[in-house]
Short mmCIF file of C-alpha atoms and ligand atoms in Angstrom, two decimals:
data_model
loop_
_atom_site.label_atom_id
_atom_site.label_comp_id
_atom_site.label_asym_id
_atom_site.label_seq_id
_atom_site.Cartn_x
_atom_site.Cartn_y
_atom_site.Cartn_z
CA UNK A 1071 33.57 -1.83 59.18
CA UNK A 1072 35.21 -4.93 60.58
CA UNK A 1073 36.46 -5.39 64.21
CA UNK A 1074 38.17 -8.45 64.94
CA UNK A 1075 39.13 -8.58 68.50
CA UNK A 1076 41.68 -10.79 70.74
CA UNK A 1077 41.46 -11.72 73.56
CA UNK A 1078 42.27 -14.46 76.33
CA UNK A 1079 39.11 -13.82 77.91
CA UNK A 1080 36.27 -13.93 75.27
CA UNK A 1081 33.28 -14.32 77.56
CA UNK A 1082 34.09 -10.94 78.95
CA UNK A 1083 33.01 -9.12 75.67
CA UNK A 1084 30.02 -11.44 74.72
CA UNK A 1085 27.44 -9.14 76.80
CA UNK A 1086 28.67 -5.76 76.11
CA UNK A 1087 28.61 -6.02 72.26
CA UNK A 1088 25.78 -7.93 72.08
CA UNK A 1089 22.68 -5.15 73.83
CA UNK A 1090 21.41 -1.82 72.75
CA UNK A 1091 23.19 0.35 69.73
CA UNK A 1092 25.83 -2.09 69.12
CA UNK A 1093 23.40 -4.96 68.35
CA UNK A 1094 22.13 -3.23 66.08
CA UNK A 1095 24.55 -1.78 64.52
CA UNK A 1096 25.51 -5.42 63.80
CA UNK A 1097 22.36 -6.42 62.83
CA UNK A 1098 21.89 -3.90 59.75
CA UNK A 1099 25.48 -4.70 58.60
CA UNK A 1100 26.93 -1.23 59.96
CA UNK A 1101 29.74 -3.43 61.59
CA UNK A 1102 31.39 -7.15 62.12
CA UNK A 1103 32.60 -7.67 65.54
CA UNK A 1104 34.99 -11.32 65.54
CA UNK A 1105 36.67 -11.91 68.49
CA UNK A 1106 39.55 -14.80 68.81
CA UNK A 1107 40.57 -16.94 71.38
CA UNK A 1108 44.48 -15.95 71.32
CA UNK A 1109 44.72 -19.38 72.95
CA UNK A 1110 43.28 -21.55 69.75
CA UNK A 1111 47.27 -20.25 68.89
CA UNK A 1112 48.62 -21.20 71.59
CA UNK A 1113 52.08 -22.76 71.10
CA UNK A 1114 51.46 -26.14 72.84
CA UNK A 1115 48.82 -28.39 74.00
CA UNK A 1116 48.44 -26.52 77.22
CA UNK A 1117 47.21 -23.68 75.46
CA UNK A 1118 49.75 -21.31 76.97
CA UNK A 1119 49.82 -18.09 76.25
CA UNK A 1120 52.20 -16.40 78.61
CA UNK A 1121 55.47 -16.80 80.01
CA UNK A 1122 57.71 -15.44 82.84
CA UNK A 1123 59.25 -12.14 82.27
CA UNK A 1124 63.46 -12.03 81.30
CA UNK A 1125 65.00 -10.58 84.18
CA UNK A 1126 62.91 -11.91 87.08
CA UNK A 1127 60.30 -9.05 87.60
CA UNK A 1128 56.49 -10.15 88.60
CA UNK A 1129 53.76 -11.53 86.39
CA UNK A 1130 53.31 -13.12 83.30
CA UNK A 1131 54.18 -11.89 79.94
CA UNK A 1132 52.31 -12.40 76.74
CA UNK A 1133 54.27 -14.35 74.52
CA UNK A 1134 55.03 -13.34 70.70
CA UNK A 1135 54.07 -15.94 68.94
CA UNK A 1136 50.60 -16.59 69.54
CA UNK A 1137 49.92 -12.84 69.05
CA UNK A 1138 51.93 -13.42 65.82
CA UNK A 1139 50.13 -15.94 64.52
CA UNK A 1140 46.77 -14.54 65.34
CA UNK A 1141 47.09 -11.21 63.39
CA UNK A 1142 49.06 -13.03 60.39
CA UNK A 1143 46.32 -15.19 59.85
CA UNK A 1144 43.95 -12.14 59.69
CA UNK A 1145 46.42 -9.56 57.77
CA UNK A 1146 46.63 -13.24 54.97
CA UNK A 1147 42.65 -12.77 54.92
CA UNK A 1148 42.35 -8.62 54.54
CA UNK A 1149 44.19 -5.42 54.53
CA UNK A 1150 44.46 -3.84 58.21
CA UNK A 1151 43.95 -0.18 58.99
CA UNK A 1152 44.81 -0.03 62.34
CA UNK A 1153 46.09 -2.91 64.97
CA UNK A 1154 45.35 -1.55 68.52
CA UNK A 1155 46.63 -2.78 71.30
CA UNK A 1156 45.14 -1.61 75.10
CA UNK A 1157 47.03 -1.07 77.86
CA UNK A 1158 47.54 1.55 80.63
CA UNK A 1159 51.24 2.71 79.63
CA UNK A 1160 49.42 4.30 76.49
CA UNK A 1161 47.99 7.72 75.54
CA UNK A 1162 44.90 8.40 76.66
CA UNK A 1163 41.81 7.56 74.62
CA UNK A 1164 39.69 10.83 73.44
CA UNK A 1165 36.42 11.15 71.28
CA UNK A 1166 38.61 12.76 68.57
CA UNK A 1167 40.49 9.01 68.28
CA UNK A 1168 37.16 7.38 68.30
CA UNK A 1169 35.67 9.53 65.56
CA UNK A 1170 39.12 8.94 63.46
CA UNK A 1171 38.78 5.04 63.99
CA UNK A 1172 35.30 5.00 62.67
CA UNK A 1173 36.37 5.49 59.42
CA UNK A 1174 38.37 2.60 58.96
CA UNK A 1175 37.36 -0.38 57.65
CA UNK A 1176 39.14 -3.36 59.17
CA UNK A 1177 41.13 -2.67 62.35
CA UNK A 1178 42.19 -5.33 65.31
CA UNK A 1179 42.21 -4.52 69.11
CA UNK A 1180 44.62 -7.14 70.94
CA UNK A 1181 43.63 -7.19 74.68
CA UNK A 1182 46.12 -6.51 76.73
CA UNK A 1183 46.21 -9.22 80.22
CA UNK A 1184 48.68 -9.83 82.79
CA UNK A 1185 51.92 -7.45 83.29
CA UNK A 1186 51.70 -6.86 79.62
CA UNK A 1187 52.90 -8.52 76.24
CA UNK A 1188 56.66 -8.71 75.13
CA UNK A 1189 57.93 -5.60 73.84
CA UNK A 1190 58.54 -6.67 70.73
CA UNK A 1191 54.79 -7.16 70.02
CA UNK A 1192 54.57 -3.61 70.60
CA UNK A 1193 57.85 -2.46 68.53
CA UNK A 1194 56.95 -4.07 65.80
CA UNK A 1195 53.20 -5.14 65.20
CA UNK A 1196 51.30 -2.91 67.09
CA UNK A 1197 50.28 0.28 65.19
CA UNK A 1198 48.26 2.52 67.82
CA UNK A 1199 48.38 2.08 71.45
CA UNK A 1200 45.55 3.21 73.75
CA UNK A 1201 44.80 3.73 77.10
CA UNK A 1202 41.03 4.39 78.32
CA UNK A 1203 42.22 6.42 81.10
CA UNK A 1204 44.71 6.94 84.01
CA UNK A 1205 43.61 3.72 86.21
CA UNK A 1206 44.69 0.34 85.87
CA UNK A 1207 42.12 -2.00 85.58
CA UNK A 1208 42.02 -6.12 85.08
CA UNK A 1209 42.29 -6.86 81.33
CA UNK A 1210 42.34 -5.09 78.18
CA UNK A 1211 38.42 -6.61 77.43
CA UNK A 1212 36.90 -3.98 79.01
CA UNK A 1213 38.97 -1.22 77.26
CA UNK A 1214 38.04 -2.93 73.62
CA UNK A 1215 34.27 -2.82 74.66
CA UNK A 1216 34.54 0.28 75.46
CA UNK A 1217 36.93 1.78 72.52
CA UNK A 1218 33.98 -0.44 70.31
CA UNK A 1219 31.22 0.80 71.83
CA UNK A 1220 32.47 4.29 70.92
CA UNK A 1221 33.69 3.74 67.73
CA UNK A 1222 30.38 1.92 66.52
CA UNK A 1223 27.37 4.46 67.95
CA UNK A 1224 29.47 7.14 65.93
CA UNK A 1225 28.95 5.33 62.57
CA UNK A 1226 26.47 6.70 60.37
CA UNK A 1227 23.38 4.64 60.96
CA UNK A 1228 24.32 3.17 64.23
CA UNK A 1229 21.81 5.94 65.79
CA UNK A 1230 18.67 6.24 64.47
CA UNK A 1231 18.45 9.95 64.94
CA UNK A 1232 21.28 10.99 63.33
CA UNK A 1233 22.44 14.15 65.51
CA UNK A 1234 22.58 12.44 68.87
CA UNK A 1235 25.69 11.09 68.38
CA UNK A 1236 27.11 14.46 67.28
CA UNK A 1237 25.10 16.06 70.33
CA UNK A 1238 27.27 13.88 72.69
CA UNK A 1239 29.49 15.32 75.06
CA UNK A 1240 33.30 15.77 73.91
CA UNK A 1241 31.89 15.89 70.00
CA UNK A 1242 32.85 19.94 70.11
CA UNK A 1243 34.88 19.67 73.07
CA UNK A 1244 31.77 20.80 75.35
CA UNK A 1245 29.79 18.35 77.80
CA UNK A 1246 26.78 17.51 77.17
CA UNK A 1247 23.97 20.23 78.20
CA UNK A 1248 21.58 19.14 80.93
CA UNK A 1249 18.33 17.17 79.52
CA UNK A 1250 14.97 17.06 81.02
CA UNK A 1251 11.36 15.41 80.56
CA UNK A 1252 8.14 14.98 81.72
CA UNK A 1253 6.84 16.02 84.22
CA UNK A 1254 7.70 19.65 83.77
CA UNK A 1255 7.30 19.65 87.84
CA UNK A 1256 7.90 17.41 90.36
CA UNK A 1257 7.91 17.98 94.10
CA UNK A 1258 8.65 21.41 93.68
CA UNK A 1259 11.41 20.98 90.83
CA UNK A 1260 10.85 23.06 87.60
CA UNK A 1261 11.74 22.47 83.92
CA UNK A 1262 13.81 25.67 82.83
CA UNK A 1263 11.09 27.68 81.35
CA UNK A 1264 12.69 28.26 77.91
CA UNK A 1265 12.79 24.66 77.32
CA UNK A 1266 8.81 24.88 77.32
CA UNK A 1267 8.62 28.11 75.37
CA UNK A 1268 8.82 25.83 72.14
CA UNK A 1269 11.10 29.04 70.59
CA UNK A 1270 14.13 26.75 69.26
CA UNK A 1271 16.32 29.30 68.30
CA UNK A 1272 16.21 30.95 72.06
CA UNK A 1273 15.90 26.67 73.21
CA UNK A 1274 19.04 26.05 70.91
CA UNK A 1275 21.42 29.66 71.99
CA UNK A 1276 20.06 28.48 75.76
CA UNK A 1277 21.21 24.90 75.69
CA UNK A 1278 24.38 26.11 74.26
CA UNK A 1279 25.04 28.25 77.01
CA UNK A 1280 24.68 25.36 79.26
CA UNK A 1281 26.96 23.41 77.70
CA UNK A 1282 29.69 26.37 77.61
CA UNK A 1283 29.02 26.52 81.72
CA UNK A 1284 29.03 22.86 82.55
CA UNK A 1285 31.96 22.74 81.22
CA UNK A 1286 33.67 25.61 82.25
CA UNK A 1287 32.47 24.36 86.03
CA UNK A 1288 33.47 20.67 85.48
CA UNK A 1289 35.98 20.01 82.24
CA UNK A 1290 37.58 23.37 82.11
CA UNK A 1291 40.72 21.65 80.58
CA UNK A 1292 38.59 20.77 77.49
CA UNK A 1293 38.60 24.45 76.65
CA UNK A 1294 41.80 25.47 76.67
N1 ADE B 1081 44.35 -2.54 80.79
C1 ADE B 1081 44.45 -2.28 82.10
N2 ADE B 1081 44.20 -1.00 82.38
C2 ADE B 1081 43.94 -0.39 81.18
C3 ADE B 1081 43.65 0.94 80.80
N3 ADE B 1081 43.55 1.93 81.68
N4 ADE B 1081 43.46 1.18 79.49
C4 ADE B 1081 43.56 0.19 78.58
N5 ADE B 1081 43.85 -1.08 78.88
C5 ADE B 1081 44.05 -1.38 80.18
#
């Protein structure tokens, strides 16, 4: 899978693709991360990027033509799947989206900054729109590391034991069941017995259980 990423604010995604699961993802070839400067298409010497919103309300706007010319020059080098675009006026992002984006093979993520991009970006490039959640923070940068992060460690390969990725919270609409290690006591503070019974069927219909009570306590949305 390719991910080709811009942004106006590359040095904000160096670190989190670049540690752990997604560096090695990379590393074996699993996936390509690019990311663009969407000023290197800029539309003067300046490098501007943004412009003051029609109409007189506050902030600055993405302009159309740098975002134009970024993903044309991309879509002239390879078919597109998806072209994302983050923001917090979207839908919200769910592990179901994540799992259906790992299947692509070439997708963009535009980084949303400022009060936004023009509208017409949106009408008529844009193909998905995504929100991580119902909070508004900085930049889009954050929200592509993050929608990356989950798209990659659910590609087969990504994890080297294949069913912790599946085991995840959200994967069957459950939280995650609570994990423990050693020592099995510690001031007082005991491992669940059946996790040390080494029965994996009774280990398996227990952990299960958990999962169906966590959530019932915590996420009881997720099972409706
Ligand atoms: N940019 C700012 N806030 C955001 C959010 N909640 N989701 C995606 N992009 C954003």
């Amino acid at each position: 899978m390719r991910i080709d990423i811009i942004t106006v604010l590359p040095e904000l995604l160096e670190s989190p693709l670049n540690h752990s699961i997604i560096k090695r993802a990379k590393e074996k070839g699993i996936v390509e991360i690019n990311i663009h400067n969407l000023r290197d298409y800029s539309i003067n010497k300046h490098r501007q990027v943004d412009d003051y919103p029609f109409g007189g309300a506050a902030g600055m706007v993405i302009m159309i033509e740098p975002v134009y010319k970024a993903i044309e020059k991309l879509k002239s080098e390879r078919n597109y799947d998806a072209i994302i675009y983050t923001t917090p006026d979207a839908p919200v992002y769910t592990q179901k989206i994540a799992n259906q984006l790992s299947t692509l093979k070439n997708i963009i993520i535009l980084c949303g900054h400022y009060k936004g991009i023009d509208q017409r970006i949106r009408e008529n490039i844009i193909t998905l729109e995504i929100s991580i959640g119902d909070y508004v923070i900085t930049g889009g940068e954050l929200a592509a590391a993050i929608i990356t992060d989950s798209i990659v460690r659910v590609m087969p390969g990504a994890i080297s034991d294949e069913t912790s990725a599946l085991s995840d919270s959200f994967q069957d609409n459950l939280l995650a069941p609570p994990v423990y290690t050693r020592p099995s006591e510690f001031n007082g503070w005991k491992v669940p017995d059946i996790l040390l019974s080494g029965n994996t069927k009774e280990i398996d219909k227990w952990t299960h259980e958990k999962s169906v009570e966590k959530t019932q306590k915590l996420r009881p949305d997720l099972l409706i």
